[in-house]
mmCIF file of C-alpha atoms in Angstrom:
data_model
loop_
_atom_site.group_PDB
_atom_site.id
_atom_site.type_symbol
_atom_site.label_atom_id
_atom_site.label_comp_id
_atom_site.label_asym_id
_atom_site.label_seq_id
_atom_site.Cartn_x
_atom_site.Cartn_y
_atom_site.Cartn_z
ATOM 1 C CA UNK A 1 0.000 0.000 0.000
ATOM 2 C CA UNK A 2 1.423 3.368 -1.050
ATOM 3 C CA UNK A 3 2.079 5.868 1.713
ATOM 4 C CA UNK A 4 0.809 9.333 0.939
ATOM 5 C CA UNK A 5 3.476 12.004 1.547
ATOM 6 C CA UNK A 6 2.795 14.672 4.181
ATOM 7 C CA UNK A 7 0.624 17.512 2.901
ATOM 8 C CA UNK A 8 2.348 20.865 2.436
ATOM 9 C CA UNK A 9 1.258 23.524 4.943
ATOM 10 C CA UNK A 10 -0.144 25.891 2.293
ATOM 11 C CA UNK A 11 -2.200 23.038 0.826
ATOM 12 C CA UNK A 12 -3.471 21.891 4.237
ATOM 13 C CA UNK A 13 -4.558 25.451 5.052
ATOM 14 C CA UNK A 14 -6.421 25.634 1.745
ATOM 15 C CA UNK A 15 -8.176 22.344 2.515
ATOM 16 C CA UNK A 16 -9.339 23.822 5.821
ATOM 17 C CA UNK A 17 -10.661 26.940 4.060
ATOM 18 C CA UNK A 18 -12.423 24.821 1.431
ATOM 19 C CA UNK A 19 -14.057 22.578 4.036
ATOM 20 C CA UNK A 20 -15.070 25.543 6.187
ATOM 21 C CA UNK A 21 -16.741 27.141 3.140
ATOM 22 C CA UNK A 22 -18.817 24.007 2.600
ATOM 23 C CA UNK A 23 -17.128 22.631 -0.524
ATOM 24 C CA UNK A 24 -17.921 18.936 -0.996
ATOM 25 C CA UNK A 25 -15.032 16.743 -2.181
ATOM 26 C CA UNK A 26 -17.402 14.501 -4.179
ATOM 27 C CA UNK A 27 -18.791 17.296 -6.410
ATOM 28 C CA UNK A 28 -17.548 16.846 -9.964
ATOM 29 C CA UNK A 29 -17.718 20.356 -11.449
ATOM 30 C CA UNK A 30 -16.916 23.919 -10.400
ATOM 31 C CA UNK A 31 -19.881 26.329 -10.434
ATOM 32 C CA UNK A 32 -20.633 28.461 -13.502
ATOM 33 C CA UNK A 33 -20.959 32.072 -12.353
ATOM 34 C CA UNK A 34 -20.977 33.935 -15.680
ATOM 35 C CA UNK A 35 -23.340 33.144 -18.533
ATOM 36 C CA UNK A 36 -22.277 33.654 -22.135
ATOM 37 C CA UNK A 37 -23.441 37.281 -22.443
ATOM 38 C CA UNK A 38 -21.997 38.386 -19.093
ATOM 39 C CA UNK A 39 -18.753 36.562 -19.847
ATOM 40 C CA UNK A 40 -18.348 38.328 -23.189
ATOM 41 C CA UNK A 41 -18.976 41.769 -21.674
ATOM 42 C CA UNK A 42 -16.708 41.089 -18.697
ATOM 43 C CA UNK A 43 -13.858 39.908 -20.917
ATOM 44 C CA UNK A 44 -14.099 42.886 -23.252
ATOM 45 C CA UNK A 45 -13.925 45.332 -20.344
ATOM 46 C CA UNK A 46 -11.190 43.521 -18.395
ATOM 47 C CA UNK A 47 -7.638 44.992 -18.367
ATOM 48 C CA UNK A 48 -6.130 41.582 -19.196
ATOM 49 C CA UNK A 49 -7.984 41.499 -22.532
ATOM 50 C CA UNK A 50 -5.166 43.649 -23.921
ATOM 51 C CA UNK A 51 -2.469 41.081 -23.086
ATOM 52 C CA UNK A 52 -4.370 37.823 -23.569
ATOM 53 C CA UNK A 53 -3.309 37.457 -27.252
ATOM 54 C CA UNK A 54 0.360 37.621 -26.214
ATOM 55 C CA UNK A 55 -0.208 35.117 -23.402
ATOM 56 C CA UNK A 56 -2.029 32.770 -25.754
ATOM 57 C CA UNK A 57 0.751 33.049 -28.323
ATOM 58 C CA UNK A 58 3.468 32.207 -25.788
ATOM 59 C CA UNK A 59 2.069 30.117 -22.939
ATOM 60 C CA UNK A 60 -1.106 28.955 -24.688
ATOM 61 C CA UNK A 61 0.910 27.404 -27.489
ATOM 62 C CA UNK A 62 3.179 25.672 -24.981
ATOM 63 C CA UNK A 63 0.086 24.263 -23.219
ATOM 64 C CA UNK A 64 -1.236 22.887 -26.520
ATOM 65 C CA UNK A 65 2.134 21.291 -27.253
ATOM 66 C CA UNK A 66 2.035 19.104 -24.120
ATOM 67 C CA UNK A 67 -1.726 18.444 -24.154
ATOM 68 C CA UNK A 68 -2.680 20.858 -21.382
ATOM 69 C CA UNK A 69 -4.817 23.998 -21.031
ATOM 70 C CA UNK A 70 -3.980 27.593 -20.219
ATOM 71 C CA UNK A 71 -6.497 29.709 -18.338
ATOM 72 C CA UNK A 72 -6.716 33.376 -17.358
ATOM 73 C CA UNK A 73 -9.070 34.390 -14.562
ATOM 74 C CA UNK A 74 -10.120 37.701 -13.085
ATOM 75 C CA UNK A 75 -9.356 38.708 -9.486
ATOM 76 C CA UNK A 76 -12.320 36.698 -8.177
ATOM 77 C CA UNK A 77 -11.116 33.434 -9.824
ATOM 78 C CA UNK A 78 -13.706 33.476 -12.610
ATOM 79 C CA UNK A 79 -12.156 31.887 -15.705
ATOM 80 C CA UNK A 80 -12.326 34.393 -18.554
ATOM 81 C CA UNK A 81 -10.264 32.524 -21.148
ATOM 82 C CA UNK A 82 -9.470 28.816 -21.405
ATOM 83 C CA UNK A 83 -7.454 27.493 -24.352
ATOM 84 C CA UNK A 84 -5.496 24.330 -25.059
ATOM 85 C CA UNK A 85 -5.408 21.141 -27.074
ATOM 86 C CA UNK A 86 -8.841 19.778 -28.091
ATOM 87 C CA UNK A 87 -8.407 16.596 -26.041
ATOM 88 C CA UNK A 88 -7.340 18.522 -22.917
ATOM 89 C CA UNK A 89 -10.263 20.933 -23.285
ATOM 90 C CA UNK A 90 -12.721 18.027 -23.520
ATOM 91 C CA UNK A 91 -11.302 16.468 -20.365
ATOM 92 C CA UNK A 92 -11.294 19.829 -18.558
ATOM 93 C CA UNK A 93 -15.023 20.207 -19.270
ATOM 94 C CA UNK A 94 -15.684 17.155 -17.098
ATOM 95 C CA UNK A 95 -14.466 18.997 -13.989
ATOM 96 C CA UNK A 96 -16.039 22.324 -14.983
ATOM 97 C CA UNK A 97 -12.719 23.941 -15.898
ATOM 98 C CA UNK A 98 -14.393 26.095 -18.551
ATOM 99 C CA UNK A 99 -14.835 29.773 -19.347
ATOM 100 C CA UNK A 100 -17.333 31.364 -16.970
ATOM 101 C CA UNK A 101 -16.671 28.954 -14.080
ATOM 102 C CA UNK A 102 -15.358 30.118 -10.731
ATOM 103 C CA UNK A 103 -12.329 28.438 -9.140
ATOM 104 C CA UNK A 104 -12.189 30.350 -5.882
ATOM 105 C CA UNK A 105 -11.076 27.735 -3.334
ATOM 106 C CA UNK A 106 -14.216 28.489 -1.296
ATOM 107 C CA UNK A 107 -16.331 27.371 -4.264
ATOM 108 C CA UNK A 108 -14.192 24.823 -6.119
ATOM 109 C CA UNK A 109 -11.893 23.573 -3.370
ATOM 110 C CA UNK A 110 -8.103 23.653 -3.304
ATOM 111 C CA UNK A 111 -6.648 24.426 -6.759
ATOM 112 C CA UNK A 112 -3.757 26.508 -8.055
ATOM 113 C CA UNK A 113 -5.694 29.576 -9.344
ATOM 114 C CA UNK A 114 -7.717 29.795 -6.130
ATOM 115 C CA UNK A 115 -4.746 29.378 -3.794
ATOM 116 C CA UNK A 116 -2.602 31.787 -5.845
ATOM 117 C CA UNK A 117 -5.290 34.457 -5.404
ATOM 118 C CA UNK A 118 -5.597 33.805 -1.679
ATOM 119 C CA UNK A 119 -1.833 33.916 -1.060
ATOM 120 C CA UNK A 120 -1.065 36.453 -3.826
ATOM 121 C CA UNK A 121 1.915 34.482 -5.089
ATOM 122 C CA UNK A 122 2.738 31.710 -7.588
ATOM 123 C CA UNK A 123 1.497 28.288 -6.489
ATOM 124 C CA UNK A 124 1.468 24.729 -7.835
ATOM 125 C CA UNK A 125 -1.134 22.153 -6.736
ATOM 126 C CA UNK A 126 -0.232 18.618 -7.721
ATOM 127 C CA UNK A 127 -2.584 15.661 -8.147
ATOM 128 C CA UNK A 128 -4.081 14.524 -4.848
ATOM 129 C CA UNK A 129 -3.402 17.904 -3.264
ATOM 130 C CA UNK A 130 -6.661 19.031 -4.899
ATOM 131 C CA UNK A 131 -9.602 19.059 -2.499
ATOM 132 C CA UNK A 132 -12.199 17.625 -4.911
ATOM 133 C CA UNK A 133 -11.615 14.045 -5.962
ATOM 134 C CA UNK A 134 -12.590 14.685 -9.585
ATOM 135 C CA UNK A 135 -9.638 17.095 -9.935
ATOM 136 C CA UNK A 136 -7.009 14.847 -8.342
ATOM 137 C CA UNK A 137 -5.910 13.454 -11.704
ATOM 138 C CA UNK A 138 -4.811 16.958 -12.689
ATOM 139 C CA UNK A 139 -1.877 19.190 -11.763
ATOM 140 C CA UNK A 140 -1.849 22.952 -12.094
ATOM 141 C CA UNK A 141 0.507 25.907 -11.718
ATOM 142 C CA UNK A 142 -0.715 29.488 -11.371
ATOM 143 C CA UNK A 143 0.640 32.987 -10.822
ATOM 144 C CA UNK A 144 -1.170 36.264 -10.082
ATOM 145 C CA UNK A 145 -0.913 39.138 -12.575
ATOM 146 C CA UNK A 146 -0.664 42.584 -10.982
ATOM 147 C CA UNK A 147 -1.281 46.099 -12.191
ATOM 148 C CA UNK A 148 2.238 47.392 -12.926
ATOM 149 C CA UNK A 149 1.945 50.494 -10.738
ATOM 150 C CA UNK A 150 -0.757 49.973 -8.111
ATOM 151 C CA UNK A 151 0.176 46.250 -7.667
ATOM 152 C CA UNK A 152 -3.544 45.455 -7.526
ATOM 153 C CA UNK A 153 -4.238 41.836 -8.480
ATOM 154 C CA UNK A 154 -5.906 41.840 -11.896
ATOM 155 C CA UNK A 155 -6.232 38.094 -12.272
ATOM 156 C CA UNK A 156 -4.403 34.776 -12.379
ATOM 157 C CA UNK A 157 -2.562 32.929 -15.141
ATOM 158 C CA UNK A 158 -2.765 29.129 -14.925
ATOM 159 C CA UNK A 159 -1.615 25.996 -16.738
ATOM 160 C CA UNK A 160 -3.540 22.805 -15.940
ATOM 161 C CA UNK A 161 -2.741 19.352 -17.274
ATOM 162 C CA UNK A 162 -1.338 15.951 -16.470
ATOM 163 C CA UNK A 163 1.915 14.743 -14.965
ATOM 164 C CA UNK A 164 4.045 17.068 -17.110
ATOM 165 C CA UNK A 165 2.639 20.104 -15.290
ATOM 166 C CA UNK A 166 3.969 18.789 -11.979
ATOM 167 C CA UNK A 167 7.546 19.604 -13.056
ATOM 168 C CA UNK A 168 9.022 22.671 -11.264
ATOM 169 C CA UNK A 169 9.837 24.236 -14.640
ATOM 170 C CA UNK A 170 6.115 24.680 -15.323
ATOM 171 C CA UNK A 171 5.617 27.036 -12.385
ATOM 172 C CA UNK A 172 8.715 28.993 -13.433
ATOM 173 C CA UNK A 173 7.332 29.277 -16.972
ATOM 174 C CA UNK A 174 3.929 30.468 -15.724
ATOM 175 C CA UNK A 175 5.579 32.999 -13.407
ATOM 176 C CA UNK A 176 7.690 34.348 -16.277
ATOM 177 C CA UNK A 177 4.639 34.677 -18.519
ATOM 178 C CA UNK A 178 2.776 36.579 -15.786
ATOM 179 C CA UNK A 179 5.703 39.000 -15.486
ATOM 180 C CA UNK A 180 5.676 39.377 -19.272
ATOM 181 C CA UNK A 181 2.003 40.336 -19.082
ATOM 182 C CA UNK A 182 2.767 42.949 -16.421
ATOM 183 C CA UNK A 183 5.546 44.389 -18.582
ATOM 184 C CA UNK A 184 3.196 44.533 -21.550
ATOM 185 C CA UNK A 185 0.579 46.330 -19.442
ATOM 186 C CA UNK A 186 3.201 48.819 -18.259
ATOM 187 C CA UNK A 187 4.304 49.414 -21.834
ATOM 188 C CA UNK A 188 0.714 50.086 -22.886
ATOM 189 C CA UNK A 189 0.251 52.539 -20.022
ATOM 190 C CA UNK A 190 3.394 54.395 -21.000
ATOM 191 C CA UNK A 191 2.921 54.356 -24.759
ATOM 192 C CA UNK A 192 1.150 57.126 -26.587
ATOM 193 C CA UNK A 193 -2.578 56.514 -26.571
ATOM 194 C CA UNK A 194 -5.069 57.537 -29.244
ATOM 195 C CA UNK A 195 -5.914 61.266 -29.268
ATOM 196 C CA UNK A 196 -8.897 62.214 -27.166
ATOM 197 C CA UNK A 197 -11.645 63.661 -29.392
ATOM 198 C CA UNK A 198 -11.737 67.342 -28.584
ATOM 199 C CA UNK A 199 -14.806 69.493 -28.380
ATOM 200 C CA UNK A 200 -15.098 73.182 -27.829
ATOM 201 C CA UNK A 201 -13.607 74.137 -24.491
ATOM 202 C CA UNK A 202 -11.947 70.742 -23.915
ATOM 203 C CA UNK A 203 -8.351 70.829 -22.694
ATOM 204 C CA UNK A 204 -5.872 68.042 -23.409
ATOM 205 C CA UNK A 205 -2.514 67.301 -21.807
ATOM 206 C CA UNK A 206 0.555 66.011 -23.631
ATOM 207 C CA UNK A 207 3.116 64.760 -21.117
ATOM 208 C CA UNK A 208 6.830 64.372 -21.901
ATOM 209 C CA UNK A 209 8.614 62.638 -19.034
ATOM 210 C CA UNK A 210 10.716 59.881 -20.577
ATOM 211 C CA UNK A 211 14.378 60.329 -19.629
ATOM 212 C CA UNK A 212 13.887 63.595 -17.762
ATOM 213 C CA UNK A 213 13.385 64.429 -14.092
ATOM 214 C CA UNK A 214 11.208 67.480 -14.815
ATOM 215 C CA UNK A 215 8.187 66.618 -16.950
ATOM 216 C CA UNK A 216 7.045 68.954 -19.706
ATOM 217 C CA UNK A 217 3.275 69.331 -20.025
ATOM 218 C CA UNK A 218 1.738 70.885 -23.125
ATOM 219 C CA UNK A 219 -1.840 72.128 -22.782
ATOM 220 C CA UNK A 220 -3.963 72.245 -25.939
ATOM 221 C CA UNK A 221 -7.534 73.373 -26.511
ATOM 222 C CA UNK A 222 -9.369 72.671 -29.740
ATOM 223 C CA UNK A 223 -6.102 71.474 -31.225
ATOM 224 C CA UNK A 224 -4.293 74.747 -30.409
ATOM 225 C CA UNK A 225 -1.423 74.960 -27.964
ATOM 226 C CA UNK A 226 -2.260 77.162 -24.980
ATOM 227 C CA UNK A 227 0.595 76.710 -22.544
ATOM 228 C CA UNK A 228 3.734 74.664 -21.887
ATOM 229 C CA UNK A 229 4.566 73.870 -18.252
ATOM 230 C CA UNK A 230 7.668 72.441 -16.578
ATOM 231 C CA UNK A 231 6.893 70.548 -13.371
ATOM 232 C CA UNK A 232 9.155 69.989 -10.400
ATOM 233 C CA UNK A 233 10.647 66.477 -10.020
ATOM 234 C CA UNK A 234 8.177 65.533 -7.266
ATOM 235 C CA UNK A 235 5.170 66.885 -9.164
ATOM 236 C CA UNK A 236 6.438 65.118 -12.284
ATOM 237 C CA UNK A 237 6.464 61.866 -10.333
ATOM 238 C CA UNK A 238 2.895 62.412 -9.091
ATOM 239 C CA UNK A 239 1.718 63.121 -12.635
ATOM 240 C CA UNK A 240 3.433 60.006 -14.024
ATOM 241 C CA UNK A 241 1.847 57.780 -11.368
ATOM 242 C CA UNK A 242 -1.625 59.246 -11.931
ATOM 243 C CA UNK A 243 -1.234 58.944 -15.693
ATOM 244 C CA UNK A 244 -0.387 55.237 -15.342
ATOM 245 C CA UNK A 245 -3.488 54.521 -13.208
ATOM 246 C CA UNK A 246 -6.522 55.734 -15.180
ATOM 247 C CA UNK A 247 -8.916 54.285 -12.601
ATOM 248 C CA UNK A 248 -7.434 56.548 -9.964
ATOM 249 C CA UNK A 249 -5.308 56.129 -6.852
ATOM 250 C CA UNK A 250 -6.377 56.528 -3.256
ATOM 251 C CA UNK A 251 -4.293 58.696 -0.955
ATOM 252 C CA UNK A 252 -2.814 55.599 0.693
ATOM 253 C CA UNK A 253 -1.939 54.035 -2.674
ATOM 254 C CA UNK A 254 -0.281 57.206 -3.885
ATOM 255 C CA UNK A 255 1.659 57.469 -0.610
ATOM 256 C CA UNK A 256 2.992 53.921 -0.996
ATOM 257 C CA UNK A 257 4.026 54.553 -4.598
ATOM 258 C CA UNK A 258 5.796 57.772 -3.620
ATOM 259 C CA UNK A 259 7.307 56.876 -0.259
ATOM 260 C CA UNK A 260 6.826 53.091 0.274
ATOM 261 C CA UNK A 261 7.905 52.441 3.898
ATOM 262 C CA UNK A 262 7.837 56.094 4.884
ATOM 263 C CA UNK A 263 4.204 56.774 4.135
ATOM 264 C CA UNK A 264 4.398 60.449 5.186
ATOM 265 C CA UNK A 265 0.718 61.224 4.764
ATOM 266 C CA UNK A 266 1.107 64.876 5.717
ATOM 267 C CA UNK A 267 3.960 65.231 3.231
ATOM 268 C CA UNK A 268 1.831 63.658 0.511
ATOM 269 C CA UNK A 269 -1.128 65.898 1.337
ATOM 270 C CA UNK A 270 1.046 68.974 1.087
ATOM 271 C CA UNK A 271 2.573 67.826 -2.219
ATOM 272 C CA UNK A 272 -0.799 67.043 -3.781
ATOM 273 C CA UNK A 273 -2.278 70.339 -2.637
ATOM 274 C CA UNK A 274 0.684 72.230 -4.101
ATOM 275 C CA UNK A 275 0.291 70.239 -7.321
ATOM 276 C CA UNK A 276 -3.417 71.097 -7.573
ATOM 277 C CA UNK A 277 -2.899 74.739 -6.599
ATOM 278 C CA UNK A 278 -0.225 75.147 -9.254
ATOM 279 C CA UNK A 279 -2.539 73.645 -11.860
ATOM 280 C CA UNK A 280 -5.317 76.051 -10.892
ATOM 281 C CA UNK A 281 -3.013 79.059 -10.981
ATOM 282 C CA UNK A 282 -1.180 78.314 -14.194
ATOM 283 C CA UNK A 283 -3.912 76.709 -16.300
ATOM 284 C CA UNK A 284 -7.515 76.939 -15.272
ATOM 285 C CA UNK A 285 -9.282 73.669 -16.018
ATOM 286 C CA UNK A 286 -5.932 72.098 -16.873
ATOM 287 C CA UNK A 287 -5.954 68.938 -14.772
ATOM 288 C CA UNK A 288 -7.476 67.816 -11.536
ATOM 289 C CA UNK A 289 -6.093 66.284 -8.393
ATOM 290 C CA UNK A 290 -8.872 66.224 -5.781
ATOM 291 C CA UNK A 291 -7.960 67.980 -2.559
ATOM 292 C CA UNK A 292 -5.761 65.726 -0.430
ATOM 293 C CA UNK A 293 -7.704 63.481 1.888
ATOM 294 C CA UNK A 294 -10.329 60.833 1.129
ATOM 295 C CA UNK A 295 -11.127 59.465 -2.313
ATOM 296 C CA UNK A 296 -9.255 58.478 -5.436
ATOM 297 C CA UNK A 297 -6.957 60.899 -7.179
ATOM 298 C CA UNK A 298 -7.019 60.838 -10.945
ATOM 299 C CA UNK A 299 -6.246 62.996 -13.905
ATOM 300 C CA UNK A 300 -9.442 64.376 -15.366
ATOM 301 C CA UNK A 301 -10.760 66.681 -18.028
ATOM 302 C CA UNK A 302 -13.746 68.954 -17.577
ATOM 303 C CA UNK A 303 -15.587 71.707 -19.324
ATOM 304 C CA UNK A 304 -16.294 74.989 -17.647
ATOM 305 C CA UNK A 305 -15.519 75.443 -13.969
ATOM 306 C CA UNK A 306 -12.070 74.785 -12.515
ATOM 307 C CA UNK A 307 -13.590 73.556 -9.231
ATOM 308 C CA UNK A 308 -11.439 70.472 -8.626
ATOM 309 C CA UNK A 309 -14.053 68.717 -6.540
ATOM 310 C CA UNK A 310 -16.935 69.045 -9.005
ATOM 311 C CA UNK A 311 -18.637 65.806 -10.004
ATOM 312 C CA UNK A 312 -18.710 64.632 -13.583
ATOM 313 C CA UNK A 313 -14.965 64.580 -14.058
ATOM 314 C CA UNK A 314 -13.746 62.204 -16.757
ATOM 315 C CA UNK A 315 -10.411 60.534 -17.074
ATOM 316 C CA UNK A 316 -8.064 62.537 -19.274
ATOM 317 C CA UNK A 317 -6.280 60.984 -22.214
ATOM 318 C CA UNK A 318 -2.635 61.556 -21.382
ATOM 319 C CA UNK A 319 -0.442 61.345 -24.450
ATOM 320 C CA UNK A 320 3.224 60.494 -24.595
ATOM 321 C CA UNK A 321 5.526 58.279 -22.556
ATOM 322 C CA UNK A 322 6.186 58.952 -18.904
ATOM 323 C CA UNK A 323 9.057 57.461 -16.918
ATOM 324 C CA UNK A 324 11.195 59.912 -15.001
ATOM 325 C CA UNK A 325 14.817 58.839 -14.413
ATOM 326 C CA UNK A 326 14.490 59.404 -10.664
ATOM 327 C CA UNK A 327 11.688 58.811 -8.214
ATOM 328 C CA UNK A 328 10.089 56.618 -5.588
ATOM 329 C CA UNK A 329 9.065 52.954 -5.756
ATOM 330 C CA UNK A 330 6.106 53.541 -8.089
ATOM 331 C CA UNK A 331 8.201 55.152 -10.807
ATOM 332 C CA UNK A 332 10.929 52.570 -10.176
ATOM 333 C CA UNK A 333 8.461 49.774 -10.968
ATOM 334 C CA UNK A 334 7.395 51.503 -14.164
ATOM 335 C CA UNK A 335 11.020 51.998 -15.194
ATOM 336 C CA UNK A 336 11.899 48.363 -14.404
ATOM 337 C CA UNK A 337 8.888 47.069 -16.337
ATOM 338 C CA UNK A 338 9.812 49.204 -19.344
ATOM 339 C CA UNK A 339 13.444 48.048 -19.160
ATOM 340 C CA UNK A 340 12.365 44.389 -18.953
ATOM 341 C CA UNK A 341 10.060 44.809 -21.922
ATOM 342 C CA UNK A 342 12.753 46.533 -23.974
ATOM 343 C CA UNK A 343 15.282 43.832 -23.079
ATOM 344 C CA UNK A 344 12.837 41.078 -24.085
ATOM 345 C CA UNK A 345 12.061 42.771 -27.396
ATOM 346 C CA UNK A 346 15.744 43.206 -28.199
ATOM 347 C CA UNK A 347 16.518 39.570 -27.407
ATOM 348 C CA UNK A 348 13.604 38.179 -29.403
ATOM 349 C CA UNK A 349 14.097 40.516 -32.364
ATOM 350 C CA UNK A 350 17.474 39.039 -33.270
ATOM 351 C CA UNK A 351 18.636 42.491 -34.344
ATOM 352 C CA UNK A 352 22.260 43.508 -33.590
ATOM 353 C CA UNK A 353 22.630 45.792 -30.572
#
């Protein structure tokens, strides 16, 4: 009789969470939480939609080659994309490993995507380490994908298959692909975006911060240049961080990105207030940073009043690339992601350096 090896601590803890949530080990399939229409809309709006083609081209093809599947979930463990060899996809359907299903460990039991989300780090779950018996013939390796500046978890990248997936190299490959996705997201944030359609009275910012410590901001209205501003290094850093987070940053998030361990809230509040006051003085309706305190800070464009707290603000389209050569941890992450992406492109291009 074979002796089962001791269960790893992280797996045992996941089993306890699964059992406490009421997951039954004899249930064959994971629950479907998104129907076809909701799944389509959710995928189209999700940030990882922009990098899924690259992931499919690299890791998805590798999964097909050794008869496995690659999956990308959102931050709640809902599978948004599942691709792989036809035979592996048919087998995965039997355990409910399909697009629209939810693999949170509290719903589907111990599995790599669910545990990776809970622990926020790469995880492999091998064979009988799975909580549900129907999944114990599978092995999986998963890694979270983070927003390149806020470090918010956007979703999880996973490879699920047979014995081949149990090799340590699989987890390393999945981790590398997740970092590639983060670099691609950073590159997209920093690259010039499409021009924002301008209407009468609409102001647009063009930010030049690549390779300089003092960002240059050009203000245009109706396609005509109105003013050119040079920001201080600290205000340049704030602008770069806000430009890379179109959904906004809370005061705490901005403090971490600027100061990390030293979260000098009063210092941040003073900096943001000076930033906003300078914008009001030098270019009415130029850009908005809500008064320091509660709420998310974001770049915005408005028509009419320069009241920075007025509702109805919309995210501004910030053109140009923005990575200052100096700065706190947030800018450092952007710079590192851009450097990694450039290095990867140079290596894969085969062009002489």
